[in-house]
Coordinates of C-alpha atoms in Angstrom, one line a residue:
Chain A
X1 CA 0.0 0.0 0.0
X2 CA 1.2 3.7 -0.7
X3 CA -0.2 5.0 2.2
X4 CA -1.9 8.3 2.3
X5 CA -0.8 10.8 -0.2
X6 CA -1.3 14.3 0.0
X7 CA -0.8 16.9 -2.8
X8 CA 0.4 19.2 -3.7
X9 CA 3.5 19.0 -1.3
X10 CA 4.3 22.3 -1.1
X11 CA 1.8 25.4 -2.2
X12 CA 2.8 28.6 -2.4
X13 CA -0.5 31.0 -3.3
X14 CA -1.0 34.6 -3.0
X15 CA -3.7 36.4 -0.5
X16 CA -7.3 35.8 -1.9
X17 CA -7.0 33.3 -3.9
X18 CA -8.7 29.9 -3.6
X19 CA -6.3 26.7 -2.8
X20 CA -7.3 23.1 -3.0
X21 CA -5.4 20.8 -0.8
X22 CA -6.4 17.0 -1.9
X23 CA -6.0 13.5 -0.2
X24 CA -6.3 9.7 -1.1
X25 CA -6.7 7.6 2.0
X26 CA -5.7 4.1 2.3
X27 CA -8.1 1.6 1.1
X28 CA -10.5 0.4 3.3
X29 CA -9.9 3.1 6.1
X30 CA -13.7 4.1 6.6
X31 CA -12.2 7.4 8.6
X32 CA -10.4 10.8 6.9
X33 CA -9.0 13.9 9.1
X34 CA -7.6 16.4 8.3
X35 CA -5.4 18.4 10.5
X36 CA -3.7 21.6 10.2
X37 CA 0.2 22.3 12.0
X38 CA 1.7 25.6 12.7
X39 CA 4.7 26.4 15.6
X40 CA 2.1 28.3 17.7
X41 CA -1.3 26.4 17.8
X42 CA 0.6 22.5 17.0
X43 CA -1.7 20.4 15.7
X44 CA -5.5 21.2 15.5
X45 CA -8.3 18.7 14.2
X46 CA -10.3 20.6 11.7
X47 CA -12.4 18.1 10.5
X48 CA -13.3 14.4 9.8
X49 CA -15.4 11.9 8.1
X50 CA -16.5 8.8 8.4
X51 CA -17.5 6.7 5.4
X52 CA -17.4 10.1 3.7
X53 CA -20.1 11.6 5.7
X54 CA -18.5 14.7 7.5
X55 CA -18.7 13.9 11.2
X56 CA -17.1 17.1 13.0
X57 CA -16.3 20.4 12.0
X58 CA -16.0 21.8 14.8
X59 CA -12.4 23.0 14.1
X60 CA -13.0 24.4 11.1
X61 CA -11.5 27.8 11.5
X62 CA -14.2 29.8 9.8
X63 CA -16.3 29.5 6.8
X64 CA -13.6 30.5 3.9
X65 CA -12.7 26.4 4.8
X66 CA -14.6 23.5 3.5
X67 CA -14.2 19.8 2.8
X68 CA -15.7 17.2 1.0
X69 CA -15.6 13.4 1.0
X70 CA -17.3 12.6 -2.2
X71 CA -16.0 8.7 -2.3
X72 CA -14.0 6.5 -0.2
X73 CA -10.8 7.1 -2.2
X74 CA -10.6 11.1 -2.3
X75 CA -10.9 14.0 -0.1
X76 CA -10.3 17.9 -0.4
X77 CA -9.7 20.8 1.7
X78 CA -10.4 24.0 -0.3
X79 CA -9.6 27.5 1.0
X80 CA -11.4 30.2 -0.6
X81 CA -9.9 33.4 -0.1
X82 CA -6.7 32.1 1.6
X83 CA -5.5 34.5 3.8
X84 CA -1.5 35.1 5.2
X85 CA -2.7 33.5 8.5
X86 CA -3.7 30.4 6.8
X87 CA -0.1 29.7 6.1
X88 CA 0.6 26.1 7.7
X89 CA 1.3 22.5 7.3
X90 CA -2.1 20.6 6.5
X91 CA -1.9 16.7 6.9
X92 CA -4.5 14.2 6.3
X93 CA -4.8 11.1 8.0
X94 CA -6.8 7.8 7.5
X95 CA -7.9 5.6 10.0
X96 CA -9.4 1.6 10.2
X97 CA -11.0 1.8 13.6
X98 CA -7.9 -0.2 15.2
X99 CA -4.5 0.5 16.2
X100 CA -3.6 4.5 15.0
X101 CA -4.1 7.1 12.5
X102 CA -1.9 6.6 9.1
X103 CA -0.6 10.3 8.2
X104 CA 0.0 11.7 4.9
X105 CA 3.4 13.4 4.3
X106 CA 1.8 17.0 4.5
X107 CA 1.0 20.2 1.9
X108 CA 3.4 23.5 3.1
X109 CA 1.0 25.8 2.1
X110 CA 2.7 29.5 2.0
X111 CA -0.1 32.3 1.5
X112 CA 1.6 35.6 0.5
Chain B
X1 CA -8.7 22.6 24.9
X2 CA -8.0 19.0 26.1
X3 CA -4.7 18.7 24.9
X4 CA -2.3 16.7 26.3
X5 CA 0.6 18.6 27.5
X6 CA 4.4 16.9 26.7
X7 CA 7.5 17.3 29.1
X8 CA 9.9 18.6 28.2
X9 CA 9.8 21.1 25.4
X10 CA 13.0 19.8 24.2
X11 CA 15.5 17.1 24.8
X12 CA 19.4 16.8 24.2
X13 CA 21.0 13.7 24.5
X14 CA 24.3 11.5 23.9
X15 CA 23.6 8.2 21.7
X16 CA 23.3 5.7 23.5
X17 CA 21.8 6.7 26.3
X18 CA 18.0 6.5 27.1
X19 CA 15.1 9.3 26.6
X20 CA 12.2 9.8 28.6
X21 CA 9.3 12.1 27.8
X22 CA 5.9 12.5 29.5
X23 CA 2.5 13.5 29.0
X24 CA -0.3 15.0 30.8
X25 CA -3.8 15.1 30.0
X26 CA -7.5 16.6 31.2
X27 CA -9.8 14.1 31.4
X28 CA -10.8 10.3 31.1
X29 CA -9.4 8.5 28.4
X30 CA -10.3 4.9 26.4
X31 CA -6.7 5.4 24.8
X32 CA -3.6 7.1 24.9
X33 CA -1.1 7.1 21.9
X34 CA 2.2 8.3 21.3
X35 CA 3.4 9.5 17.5
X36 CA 6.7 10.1 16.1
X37 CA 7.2 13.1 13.7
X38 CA 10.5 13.7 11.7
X39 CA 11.4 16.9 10.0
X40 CA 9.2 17.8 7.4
X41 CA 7.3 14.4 7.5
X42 CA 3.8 13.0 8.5
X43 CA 3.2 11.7 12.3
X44 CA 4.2 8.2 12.7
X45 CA 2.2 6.0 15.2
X46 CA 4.4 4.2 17.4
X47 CA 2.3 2.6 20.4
X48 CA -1.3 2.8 21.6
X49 CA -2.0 2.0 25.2
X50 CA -5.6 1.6 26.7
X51 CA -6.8 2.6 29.6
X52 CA -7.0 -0.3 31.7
X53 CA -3.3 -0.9 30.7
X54 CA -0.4 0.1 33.2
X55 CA 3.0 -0.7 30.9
X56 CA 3.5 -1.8 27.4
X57 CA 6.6 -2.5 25.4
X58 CA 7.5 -2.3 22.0
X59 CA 11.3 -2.9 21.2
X60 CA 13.4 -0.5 22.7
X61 CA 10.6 1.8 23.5
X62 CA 8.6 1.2 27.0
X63 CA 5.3 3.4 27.6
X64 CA 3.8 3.5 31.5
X65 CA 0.4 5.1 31.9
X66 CA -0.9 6.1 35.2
X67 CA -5.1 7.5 35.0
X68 CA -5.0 8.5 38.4
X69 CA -2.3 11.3 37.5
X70 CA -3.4 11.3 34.0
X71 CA 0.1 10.7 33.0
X72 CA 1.6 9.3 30.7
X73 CA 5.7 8.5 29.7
X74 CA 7.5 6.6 27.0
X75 CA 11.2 5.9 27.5
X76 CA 13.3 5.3 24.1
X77 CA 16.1 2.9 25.4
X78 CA 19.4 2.8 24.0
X79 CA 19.2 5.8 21.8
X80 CA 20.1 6.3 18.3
X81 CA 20.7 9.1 16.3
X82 CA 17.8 8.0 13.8
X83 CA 15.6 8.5 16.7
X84 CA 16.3 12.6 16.3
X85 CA 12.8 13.7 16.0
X86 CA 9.4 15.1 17.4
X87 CA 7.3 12.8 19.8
X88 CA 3.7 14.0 20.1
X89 CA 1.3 12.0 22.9
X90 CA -2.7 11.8 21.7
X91 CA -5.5 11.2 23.6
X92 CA -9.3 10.1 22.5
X93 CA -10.8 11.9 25.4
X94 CA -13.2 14.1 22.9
X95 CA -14.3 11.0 21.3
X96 CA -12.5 7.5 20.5
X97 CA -12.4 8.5 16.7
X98 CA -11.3 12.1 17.3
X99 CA -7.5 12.5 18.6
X100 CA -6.1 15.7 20.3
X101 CA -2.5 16.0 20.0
X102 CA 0.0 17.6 23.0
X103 CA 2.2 20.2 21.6
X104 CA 5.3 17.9 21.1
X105 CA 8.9 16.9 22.4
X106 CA 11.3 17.9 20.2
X107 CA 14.4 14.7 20.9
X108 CA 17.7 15.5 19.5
X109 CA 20.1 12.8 19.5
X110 CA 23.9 13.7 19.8
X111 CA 26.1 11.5 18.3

């Protein structure tokens, strides 16, 4: 298995425009998250799903974020207008119910 | 926030020796887990422990969990420079599908 892969690796976008962060999860994990990392605030939860149904957004910053789950192989986190502060390392993660979470390698996204 | 909060911030240490980092948390837990992140890399599970569980090993690390402190450590025995990285403890205690991360020990191996 490939694991979960994340692109792009690296974004670099400037203020207001719209960014698209995408994941594949590994097959047969019925549970996506994705997290956002930053030096101040670590790691926050911003969302996940379960069998692509979106479970809690709770830490969904505000509504310029949104994801979507449309089948069990893909996922997206779309920013729309990215803002400066936005500026972070977004992983998403995939999990089978047992054991723990399977990370992706990240997307460095850089709003200028 | 429920995070769990890791102890120290940083640690600096000669190869060889052994690394112990610890965890605190907020509330009851089914699970605790600890994560491994290297530079510019995704989070790595390394060990889950449950609740009703005191010690568990796995090679040459060794993770204790006490609820009444709501504590938690893992000890990396005979160190290696490979083992250089971030170590993050998570606990389920929002949920058992939902983890919170601490904010991170940061292990440098010296060789």
């Amino acid at each position: 298995d490939a694991g979960v892969i994340q692109s792009p690796r690296h974004e670099v976008t400037e203020m207001g425009q719209e960014v698209t962060l995408r994941c594949k999860p590994i097959s047969g994990h019925d549970y996506l998250f994705w997290y956002r990392q930053t030096m101040m605030r670590g790691l926050e939860l911003l969302i996940y799903f379960n069998n692509n149904v979106p479970i809690d957004d709770s830490g969904m910053p505000e509504d310029r974020f949104s994801a979507k789950m449309p089948n069990a192989s893909f996922s997206t986190l779309k920013i729309q207008p990215s803002e400066p502060r936005d500026s972070a390392v977004y992983f998403c993660a995939s999990w089978r119910g047992v054991r723990g979470y399977t990370f992706g390698s990240g997307t460095r996204l850089t709003v200028v | 926030s429920q995070q769990g909060e890791e102890d120290p911030q940083a640690l600096s240490i000669q190869e060889g020796e052994n690394a112990t980092m610890n965890c605190s948390y907020k509330t009851s837990i089914n699970n605790l887990q600890w994560y491994r992140q290297n530079s510019g890399r995704g989070l790595v599970h390394l060990i889950l422990i449950r609740s009703n569980e005191r010690e568990k090993h796995s090679g040459r690390l060794r993770v204790t969990l006490d609820t009444s402190k709501k504590s938690s450590s893992l000890l990396i025995t005979a160190s290696r420079a490979a083992d250089t990285a971030s170590y993050f403890c998570a606990t389920d205690n929002q949920g058992a599908q939902k983890l919170v991360f601490g904010q991170g020990t940061r292990l440098t191996i010296n060789p």
